[in-house]
Amino acid sequence: MNILGISAYYHDSAAALLQAGRIVAAAQEERFTRAKHDAGFPLNAIEYCLRDANVKVHELDSIAFYDKPILKFERLLDTYLSYAPRGFQSFVAAVPVWLKEKLYLKKTLKKELASLLGCKESDLPPILFAEHHESHAASAFYPSPYEKAAVLCLDGVGEWATTSAWLGNGAELDPLWQIDFPHSLGLLYSAFTYYLGFKVNSGEYKLMGLAPYGRPSYVNRIFDNLIDVKDDGSFRLNLDYFDYCTGLRMTNQKFSDLFEGPPRDPESIPSQRDMDIAASIQVVTEEVVLKLARQLQRETGVDSLCMAGGVALNCVANGRLLREQVFKNIWIQPAAGDAGGALGAAYAAHHKFRKKERHRPVSSGADDMQGSLLGPRFAQDEVVRTLDELGATYEILDQASLSERVAELLANENVVGWFQNRMEFGPRALGARSILADPRSSAMQSQLNLKIKFRESFRPFAPAVKEEAVSQYFHLDVPSPYMLLVAQVHENIKSKPDQTLEGLAQLQQVRSSIPAVTHVDYSARVQTVNERSNPEFYQLLSAFEHLTGCPVLVNTSFNVRGEPIVCTPEDAYRCFMGTDMDYLAIGNVLLQKSEQRNAQAFQRKGALALD
């Protein structure tokens, strides 16, 4: 049975293909179009999924979409009517789009799919619709390692739900309760994202990275004025401070008055006040997530929790949830945002509509995400052909020699683009489309941010560590293969910096033997790597450990500010040539920047877009 899942028309459009309940391909549209968070119809992602699995249109049993537009339109109308005449301008702008396109989404999808697949609309299989949070819940539970688990979904908003709880058992997934729009933990976090000068639906992770520089001195102000949280985790926002129901802004003047200033200019240097506000909303978010999880554990009595939705990408809150031991086991969908909705919709169609059994991975205790390496891969002859067309200079090595050579380059503080295996599905680079560096270097965090990624100086980098060595370097004793858990570095490797420094001045201090991946509060967003899921990356980590005694590398996504992670060898080469990266490894092909004779043709023109 072949089921194609699609998410589109909001942000992070994607496609995923299930065969007999197993994921065979999944990708975000942005990787092909090079438009970050592309919201358009994911024709390239669909083409890729079908081509990779060699599935023709007549072999598709169902097509599933990740939300229900009629319910979403109902929420839109209800909200505008509740606030009228406020929001009239926004209403006038939004309704024509709905009346022309989104209300007739099934027709739009049929038209797009028939055109893409070269068939008549009547030849298409049935198009099924799952609710938005149902798609999130399915994406979290079905590929998880657990037979039975509670599921918690947290995001900005779907149709109505902003927070939902579920119980998964075998092939069954039942809803328990939900909190509806406009009361949304995701929108509360996004409101602070906007207020602190970052892009909504994109910059939330920057806010999370800024928080450790601050003191949570505004926590009481937030609880006293913005959000009322009950002991069971249910909450209501005070909408007097927000504009997202009626306009295009997240916050209003009353919000600015509460925090004694206007929203931060996006390109300005964050002040101590900005950092304190970031620290405060992070603490508030963690408190609410903890209360919700505790309530869900009390209700269900199960040991395991699965999570999805944009808030589930808050790896600091996830790490705290793990430390507090509310549940014995936690698993988070690596594509927790709307892209993962494509996968969830396909799962919902497979189990709810088609009543099929759940696929289980061969390896006991493993999840069914295959390391989230579900995107395109490129054979060596394709790589070589592309590089020849681009005029690149390179050498070809065998796999073992490549790992040893790249490990040596990294140990000498070179920065290496690492392009191997299938592309990751989800927002994180997990060692397939990564930029790698030596974590022992005290200068590397600054060098990577300013000369290679062209992004804000305060942002931390994540460590990738061999799974069996994680507890030697971090206070973490469970796998974290998708970089979705934050843990403290171990005391054994800590240094003692000057405690009197504040704000961004803390960046200059060495806090551990792996300073490039140790944040100012000694935290790290950990990725564990095992040989089964990502053999090439594991082999490189082993070679680096053999040379240096350190089984850890800096792992950051292979892109620059404002651009999606690279997809193809050509994307990788262009990014390599447009930055100060020293080397690039694509499969078994190694390129050295200083040997490239065509640098002029790849010089970056103009400023990079904000992300």
XYZ file of C-alpha atoms in Angstrom:
611
model
C 0.000 0.000 0.000
C 1.422 3.398 -1.059
C 0.222 6.565 0.694
C 1.467 10.034 -0.180
C 1.260 12.674 2.575
C 1.325 16.399 1.812
C 1.619 19.565 3.915
C 1.381 22.952 2.222
C 0.055 26.525 2.050
C 1.160 27.763 5.482
C 4.900 27.228 5.954
C 7.419 24.413 5.464
C 5.575 22.503 2.739
C 6.630 18.883 2.441
C 5.790 15.450 1.076
C 6.260 11.962 2.520
C 5.621 8.489 1.122
C 4.638 5.410 3.137
C 4.870 1.888 1.704
C 3.125 -0.771 3.798
C 3.320 1.636 6.731
C 7.071 2.246 6.403
C 8.526 5.630 5.457
C 10.448 5.338 2.195
C 10.963 9.032 1.370
C 10.264 12.471 2.844
C 11.511 15.970 2.043
C 10.710 19.651 2.475
C 9.950 21.712 -0.615
C 12.364 24.499 0.449
C 15.345 22.240 -0.200
C 14.488 22.064 -3.915
C 13.225 25.619 -4.527
C 15.914 27.223 -2.276
C 13.190 29.447 -0.716
C 13.403 29.038 3.057
C 10.166 27.781 4.672
C 8.576 27.547 1.212
C 4.791 27.368 1.670
C 3.864 26.521 -1.916
C 2.509 23.285 -3.351
C 5.385 20.795 -2.801
C 5.654 19.561 -6.379
C 9.428 18.973 -6.192
C 9.140 17.074 -2.916
C 6.312 14.929 -4.325
C 8.268 14.248 -7.512
C 11.265 13.205 -5.445
C 9.256 10.842 -3.190
C 7.577 9.061 -6.102
C 10.773 8.881 -8.176
C 12.852 7.572 -5.281
C 10.346 4.789 -4.578
C 9.631 4.219 -8.292
C 5.889 4.618 -7.651
C 3.520 5.644 -10.465
C 0.290 7.514 -9.933
C -1.856 4.419 -10.535
C 0.105 2.683 -7.767
C -0.884 5.266 -5.133
C -3.670 4.031 -2.848
C -4.354 7.346 -1.075
C -3.177 10.928 -0.915
C -3.480 12.578 2.509
C -3.414 16.288 3.382
C -2.313 17.479 6.829
C -5.203 19.703 7.880
C -8.842 20.519 7.210
C -9.280 23.898 5.509
C -13.018 24.176 6.256
C -12.359 24.013 9.996
C -9.536 26.515 9.651
C -11.817 28.918 7.763
C -14.452 28.477 10.467
C -11.886 29.557 13.070
C -10.860 32.511 10.909
C -14.459 33.727 10.529
C -15.299 33.168 14.169
C -12.248 35.138 15.273
C -12.950 38.083 12.980
C -16.601 38.210 14.069
C -15.590 38.118 17.735
C -13.330 41.144 17.354
C -15.214 43.169 14.699
C -14.787 45.939 13.696
C -11.159 45.521 14.848
C -9.186 43.528 12.294
C -11.391 44.547 9.331
C -8.356 45.430 7.194
C -6.768 42.050 7.848
C -10.118 40.343 7.170
C -10.454 42.081 3.790
C -6.939 40.958 2.862
C -7.407 37.334 3.925
C -10.896 36.397 2.768
C -10.404 36.689 -1.028
C -7.501 34.201 -0.837
C -9.681 31.802 1.075
C -12.659 32.195 -1.245
C -10.496 31.801 -4.332
C -8.139 28.997 -3.250
C -8.114 27.558 0.231
C -11.816 26.771 0.655
C -11.629 24.650 -2.478
C -8.396 22.982 -1.512
C -9.450 19.528 -2.678
C -10.049 20.904 -6.161
C -6.739 22.798 -6.034
C -4.861 19.702 -4.921
C -6.430 17.577 -7.673
C -5.528 20.134 -10.296
C -1.917 20.438 -9.061
C -1.455 16.691 -8.697
C -2.968 15.841 -12.089
C -0.703 18.399 -13.739
C 2.357 17.163 -11.868
C 1.714 13.469 -12.421
C 0.532 13.810 -16.015
C -2.861 12.180 -15.498
C -6.552 13.034 -15.418
C -8.035 14.191 -12.108
C -10.302 11.159 -12.273
C -7.223 8.895 -12.291
C -6.045 10.173 -8.912
C -6.594 8.053 -5.807
C -8.866 9.373 -3.033
C -7.637 12.542 -1.270
C -8.102 12.272 2.489
C -7.837 15.026 5.101
C -6.540 14.634 8.655
C -6.857 17.383 11.249
C -3.708 19.408 11.884
C -3.040 18.122 15.407
C -4.063 14.608 14.391
C -1.272 14.771 11.794
C 1.205 16.009 14.431
C 0.149 13.277 16.872
C 0.405 10.549 14.213
C 3.871 11.776 13.165
C 4.968 11.570 16.809
C 3.491 8.217 17.820
C 3.599 5.817 14.859
C 7.349 6.034 14.059
C 8.276 6.152 17.777
C 9.873 3.125 19.488
C 6.887 2.667 21.814
C 3.945 0.256 21.643
C 1.957 2.450 24.025
C 2.573 6.131 24.791
C 0.972 9.436 25.674
C 1.289 12.062 22.945
C 1.520 15.821 23.514
C 1.257 18.246 20.584
C 2.062 21.935 21.027
C 2.185 24.535 18.278
C 0.894 27.977 17.258
C -2.456 26.834 15.893
C -3.953 24.291 13.519
C -7.673 24.449 12.789
C -8.665 25.258 16.391
C -6.314 23.228 18.587
C -3.085 24.769 19.855
C -2.357 22.073 22.427
C -3.628 18.495 22.269
C -3.186 15.251 24.183
C -3.534 11.746 22.794
C -3.040 8.124 23.796
C -1.384 5.791 21.313
C -1.636 2.026 21.645
C -0.479 -0.236 18.824
C -2.223 0.980 15.663
C -4.755 3.062 17.634
C -4.393 6.767 18.384
C -7.177 8.362 20.446
C -7.665 12.046 21.324
C -7.916 12.923 25.036
C -8.310 16.707 25.241
C -7.236 19.945 23.610
C -6.784 23.679 24.259
C -8.111 25.894 21.478
C -7.097 29.136 19.756
C -6.552 31.939 20.708
C -4.930 30.469 23.825
C -1.648 29.120 22.490
C 1.740 28.456 24.082
C 3.291 28.494 20.615
C 1.824 31.905 19.795
C 2.922 33.241 23.204
C 6.517 32.191 22.412
C 6.178 33.612 18.891
C 4.913 36.915 20.332
C 8.153 37.226 22.301
C 10.088 36.124 19.211
C 8.517 39.046 17.337
C 9.029 41.480 20.227
C 12.725 40.584 20.482
C 13.267 41.293 16.778
C 13.261 37.798 15.278
C 11.063 36.367 12.524
C 7.961 34.490 13.649
C 7.910 30.810 12.598
C 11.648 31.005 11.996
C 13.479 32.861 14.775
C 12.068 31.004 17.785
C 15.283 28.988 18.092
C 17.279 32.248 18.177
C 15.240 33.380 21.169
C 15.987 30.017 22.788
C 19.714 30.532 22.104
C 19.634 34.080 23.512
C 17.921 33.077 26.759
C 21.019 31.688 28.580
C 22.651 35.144 28.453
C 19.848 36.611 30.564
C 18.302 36.391 34.002
C 14.641 35.316 34.230
C 13.665 38.516 35.990
C 10.389 38.965 34.067
C 8.838 35.593 34.906
C 6.422 36.957 37.506
C 5.456 39.812 35.184
C 4.553 37.313 32.472
C 2.568 35.073 34.831
C 0.840 38.054 36.471
C -0.210 39.723 33.220
C -0.021 37.491 30.133
C -0.854 33.883 30.953
C -2.987 32.201 33.624
C -1.794 28.624 34.153
C -3.701 26.118 36.270
C -2.174 23.195 38.171
C -3.257 20.775 35.421
C -1.332 22.801 32.816
C -4.396 24.310 31.140
C -3.886 27.984 30.411
C -5.491 31.137 29.059
C -3.722 34.148 27.571
C -4.709 37.731 28.376
C -5.477 38.850 24.825
C -5.393 42.530 25.775
C -1.633 42.363 25.135
C -1.653 40.621 21.733
C -2.698 41.624 18.211
C -2.486 38.289 16.400
C -6.256 37.788 16.417
C -6.984 40.972 14.508
C -3.881 42.086 12.656
C -0.571 41.204 11.215
C 1.431 42.024 14.352
C 1.896 39.671 17.283
C 1.987 42.235 20.118
C 0.566 45.716 20.746
C 1.378 48.921 22.591
C 0.132 47.519 25.887
C 2.654 44.672 25.553
C 5.434 47.189 24.872
C 4.354 49.234 27.887
C 4.475 46.122 30.067
C 8.110 45.516 29.071
C 8.992 49.210 29.038
C 10.041 49.616 25.436
C 9.215 49.006 21.769
C 10.083 45.766 19.927
C 13.831 45.325 19.289
C 15.199 46.395 15.914
C 16.039 43.107 14.111
C 19.621 44.091 13.259
C 20.485 45.720 16.599
C 22.693 44.081 19.234
C 20.515 42.472 21.935
C 20.551 44.399 25.207
C 20.687 42.849 28.669
C 16.959 43.592 28.944
C 16.321 41.643 25.723
C 18.292 38.721 27.133
C 16.414 38.855 30.441
C 13.072 38.824 28.618
C 14.235 35.860 26.502
C 15.322 33.987 29.649
C 11.968 34.714 31.267
C 9.688 33.469 28.467
C 11.878 30.367 28.187
C 11.303 29.613 31.899
C 7.561 30.249 31.544
C 7.384 27.902 28.542
C 9.200 25.159 30.421
C 6.859 25.525 33.423
C 3.765 25.169 31.249
C 5.174 22.169 29.335
C 6.067 20.463 32.622
C 2.582 20.976 34.056
C 0.935 19.682 30.883
C 3.178 16.620 30.831
C 2.574 15.852 34.513
C -1.180 16.041 33.975
C -0.942 13.773 30.939
C 1.121 11.220 32.875
C -1.406 11.254 35.752
C -4.280 10.695 33.318
C -2.725 7.940 31.242
C -0.366 6.211 33.700
C 2.000 5.269 30.860
C 5.812 5.436 30.938
C 6.469 6.969 27.524
C 5.749 10.346 25.951
C 5.851 11.319 22.264
C 5.854 14.954 21.167
C 5.350 17.008 18.006
C 4.317 20.521 16.948
C 6.625 23.525 16.682
C 6.985 23.906 20.467
C 8.417 20.368 20.594
C 11.493 21.805 18.809
C 12.248 23.713 22.041
C 15.056 21.355 23.018
C 15.769 23.263 26.250
C 12.231 22.501 27.471
C 12.599 18.913 26.216
C 15.835 18.505 28.162
C 14.179 19.765 31.337
C 11.248 17.408 30.789
C 13.736 14.547 30.593
C 15.640 15.657 33.703
C 12.448 16.017 35.744
C 11.578 12.376 34.910
C 7.882 13.104 34.386
C 7.928 10.212 31.916
C 10.483 7.422 31.867
C 10.947 7.726 28.094
C 10.596 10.662 25.699
C 10.650 10.599 21.910
C 10.250 13.708 19.742
C 9.454 13.666 16.038
C 12.562 15.184 14.314
C 10.338 17.031 11.807
C 8.126 18.287 14.620
C 6.852 21.359 12.732
C 4.455 21.517 9.801
C 6.774 19.581 7.473
C 6.247 16.552 9.684
C 2.508 17.028 9.166
C 2.926 15.451 5.719
C 4.263 12.316 7.363
C 1.556 12.375 10.037
C -1.218 12.738 7.471
C 0.095 9.686 5.618
C 0.212 7.712 8.885
C -3.343 8.810 9.761
C -4.550 7.613 6.355
C -2.747 4.290 6.773
C -4.110 3.522 10.242
C -7.373 5.457 10.661
C -8.816 5.314 7.159
C -7.179 2.159 5.779
C -7.130 0.264 9.115
C -3.684 -1.211 8.465
C -1.229 -2.664 10.959
C 1.615 -0.641 12.329
C 5.069 -1.188 10.806
C 7.801 -1.947 13.318
C 11.548 -1.519 12.703
C 13.719 -4.634 12.460
C 15.978 -3.503 15.313
C 14.256 -3.899 18.682
C 13.904 -0.644 20.589
C 14.695 1.517 17.554
C 12.350 4.089 16.085
C 11.142 3.896 12.480
C 12.628 7.200 11.252
C 15.868 5.677 9.870
C 17.885 8.482 11.397
C 15.587 10.940 9.571
C 17.803 10.398 6.502
C 14.860 10.225 4.091
C 15.771 12.716 1.374
C 17.722 12.526 -1.908
C 21.124 10.876 -2.213
C 23.563 11.256 -5.108
C 25.809 8.617 -6.678
C 29.495 9.378 -7.161
C 29.214 9.666 -10.946
C 26.471 12.314 -10.493
C 28.688 14.214 -8.038
C 31.706 14.115 -10.343
C 29.631 15.173 -13.363
C 28.241 18.160 -11.454
C 31.637 19.239 -10.147
C 33.152 18.981 -13.638
C 30.369 21.190 -15.030
C 31.068 23.726 -12.277
C 34.799 23.742 -13.057
C 35.750 22.413 -9.621
C 39.118 20.921 -8.659
C 38.907 17.775 -6.503
C 40.404 14.418 -5.577
C 38.627 11.086 -5.055
C 39.388 8.899 -2.024
C 38.027 5.617 -0.681
C 35.662 5.859 2.327
C 38.208 4.923 5.003
C 40.835 7.294 3.608
C 38.266 10.075 3.354
C 37.312 9.750 7.035
C 40.951 9.749 8.139
C 41.823 12.708 5.933
C 38.818 14.793 7.007
C 39.483 13.959 10.676
C 43.038 15.228 10.251
C 41.797 18.415 8.575
C 39.303 19.022 11.388
C 41.948 18.399 14.051
C 44.005 21.170 12.406
C 41.075 23.572 12.877
C 39.851 23.520 9.302
C 36.114 23.901 8.700
C 34.687 21.171 6.462
C 31.413 20.915 4.545
C 30.167 17.326 4.925
C 27.716 16.052 2.289
C 26.951 12.340 2.561
C 24.129 9.811 2.476
C 20.444 10.844 2.126
C 19.403 14.401 3.034
C 17.802 14.910 6.452
C 14.027 15.359 6.837
C 13.322 18.105 9.387
C 15.058 21.330 10.392
C 18.261 19.810 11.794
C 21.435 18.792 9.972
C 22.372 15.421 11.419
C 25.615 14.627 9.638
C 24.357 14.302 6.070
C 24.235 18.003 5.093
C 26.477 19.491 7.822
C 29.316 21.925 8.378
C 31.808 20.362 10.804
C 34.589 21.730 12.974
C 36.784 20.990 15.982
C 34.881 21.630 19.261
C 38.143 21.986 21.222
C 38.942 25.299 19.518
C 38.125 28.389 21.611
C 37.910 30.547 18.464
C 35.635 28.251 16.455
C 32.222 29.477 17.714
C 32.976 33.032 16.628
C 34.652 31.980 13.375
C 31.710 29.813 12.325
C 29.068 32.409 13.183
C 30.680 35.409 11.545
C 32.717 34.068 8.618
C 30.865 30.962 7.519
C 27.247 31.098 8.655
C 27.037 34.940 8.565
C 24.695 34.894 11.546
C 24.370 36.467 15.005
C 27.439 36.145 17.234
C 25.483 34.949 20.272
C 24.177 31.747 18.730
C 25.598 28.471 20.030
C 26.654 25.412 18.057
C 25.653 21.834 18.701
C 27.928 18.876 19.417
C 27.660 15.540 17.627
C 29.077 12.769 19.826
C 29.434 9.010 19.488
C 26.415 7.532 21.241
C 28.450 5.337 23.599
C 30.520 8.328 24.781
C 27.710 10.814 25.438
C 27.643 10.441 29.234
C 31.407 11.115 29.429
C 30.885 14.604 28.049
C 27.294 15.503 28.973
C 24.759 14.846 31.714
C 22.761 12.661 29.377
C 22.382 8.884 29.497
C 19.869 8.346 26.682
C 20.285 8.636 22.894
C 19.512 12.030 21.342
C 19.823 11.219 17.628
C 17.832 14.217 16.396
C 19.518 17.021 18.375
C 16.300 17.689 20.316
C 17.570 17.433 23.898
C 19.696 20.011 25.724
C 21.947 18.783 28.527
C 24.675 20.272 30.703
C 28.314 19.449 29.924
C 29.871 17.061 32.435
C 31.816 18.439 35.431
C 34.840 16.423 34.283
C 35.365 18.731 31.304
C 34.211 22.066 32.795
C 36.433 25.129 33.254
C 35.861 27.983 35.707
C 35.450 31.304 33.857
C 35.149 34.823 35.299
C 31.704 34.858 36.936
C 31.412 38.657 36.904
C 30.951 39.041 33.148
C 27.448 39.500 31.776
C 25.650 39.486 28.443
C 27.597 38.897 25.248
C 30.909 39.431 27.085
C 30.462 35.864 28.345
C 31.170 34.667 24.801
C 34.888 35.315 25.235
C 35.255 32.764 28.019
C 36.290 29.125 27.781
C 33.877 26.960 29.769
C 34.967 23.440 28.984
C 37.418 21.322 27.027
C 34.952 21.586 24.107
C 34.296 25.368 24.226
C 32.921 25.678 20.688
C 29.830 23.673 21.700
C 29.458 24.776 25.335
C 26.892 27.547 25.739
C 27.326 30.291 28.356
C 25.162 28.359 30.848
C 27.193 25.157 30.233
C 24.395 23.670 28.160
C 24.678 21.911 24.799
C 22.125 20.763 22.232
C 23.371 17.208 21.922
C 23.242 14.876 18.918
C 24.257 11.265 19.529
C 25.483 9.247 16.542
C 25.503 5.471 16.177
C 26.913 3.283 13.436
C 23.539 1.787 12.490
C 21.778 5.041 11.586
C 24.632 7.055 10.064
C 27.723 4.916 9.344
C 29.679 7.578 7.420
C 29.350 10.175 10.180
C 30.102 7.609 12.878
C 33.242 6.554 11.028
C 34.393 10.176 10.849
C 33.774 10.702 14.590
C 35.777 7.529 15.274
C 38.656 8.736 13.108
C 38.631 12.128 14.886
C 38.629 10.361 18.268
C 41.537 8.153 17.164
C 43.564 11.275 16.314
C 42.575 13.533 19.201
C 40.986 11.407 21.917
C 37.789 13.452 21.482
C 34.687 11.716 19.980
C 32.866 15.044 19.535
C 32.533 17.415 16.566
C 30.800 20.735 16.017
C 27.804 20.006 13.779
C 25.905 22.879 12.219
C 23.610 22.920 9.230
C 25.117 23.238 5.746
C 23.681 26.628 4.795
C 24.130 30.325 5.441
C 21.745 32.846 6.948
C 18.456 33.090 5.100
C 18.976 29.992 2.941
C 17.683 26.423 3.337
C 20.081 23.554 4.041
C 21.762 22.406 0.812
C 20.144 19.590 -1.129
C 22.294 18.838 -4.176
C 26.058 18.693 -4.835
C 25.713 21.957 -6.774
C 24.030 23.657 -3.784
C 26.862 22.393 -1.585
C 29.585 23.628 -3.913
C 27.999 27.086 -4.268
C 27.650 27.418 -0.478
C 31.242 26.196 -0.009
C 32.555 28.758 -2.475
C 30.479 31.602 -0.990
C 31.850 31.184 2.536
C 35.185 30.759 4.336
C 34.839 26.975 4.580
C 38.238 25.316 4.004
C 37.266 21.905 2.588
C 34.227 20.133 1.204
C 33.603 16.364 1.204
C 30.811 15.145 -1.106
C 30.626 11.392 -0.915
C 34.204 10.244 -1.520
C 35.155 13.456 -3.331
C 37.264 15.986 -1.429
C 37.703 19.619 -2.453
C 40.134 22.188 -1.026
C 39.116 25.843 -1.204
C 42.596 27.137 -2.000
C 42.772 24.866 -5.071
C 39.565 26.145 -6.644
C 40.395 28.300 -9.652
C 36.903 29.642 -10.252
C 36.298 31.566 -7.005
C 35.332 34.764 -8.836
C 32.313 33.103 -10.427
C 30.853 32.142 -7.054
C 31.351 35.346 -5.091
C 28.250 36.173 -3.089
C 26.448 39.323 -4.276
C 24.399 41.495 -1.925
C 23.426 41.076 1.708
C 21.985 37.832 2.994
C 18.317 37.846 3.936
C 17.212 37.760 7.552
C 16.040 34.359 8.734
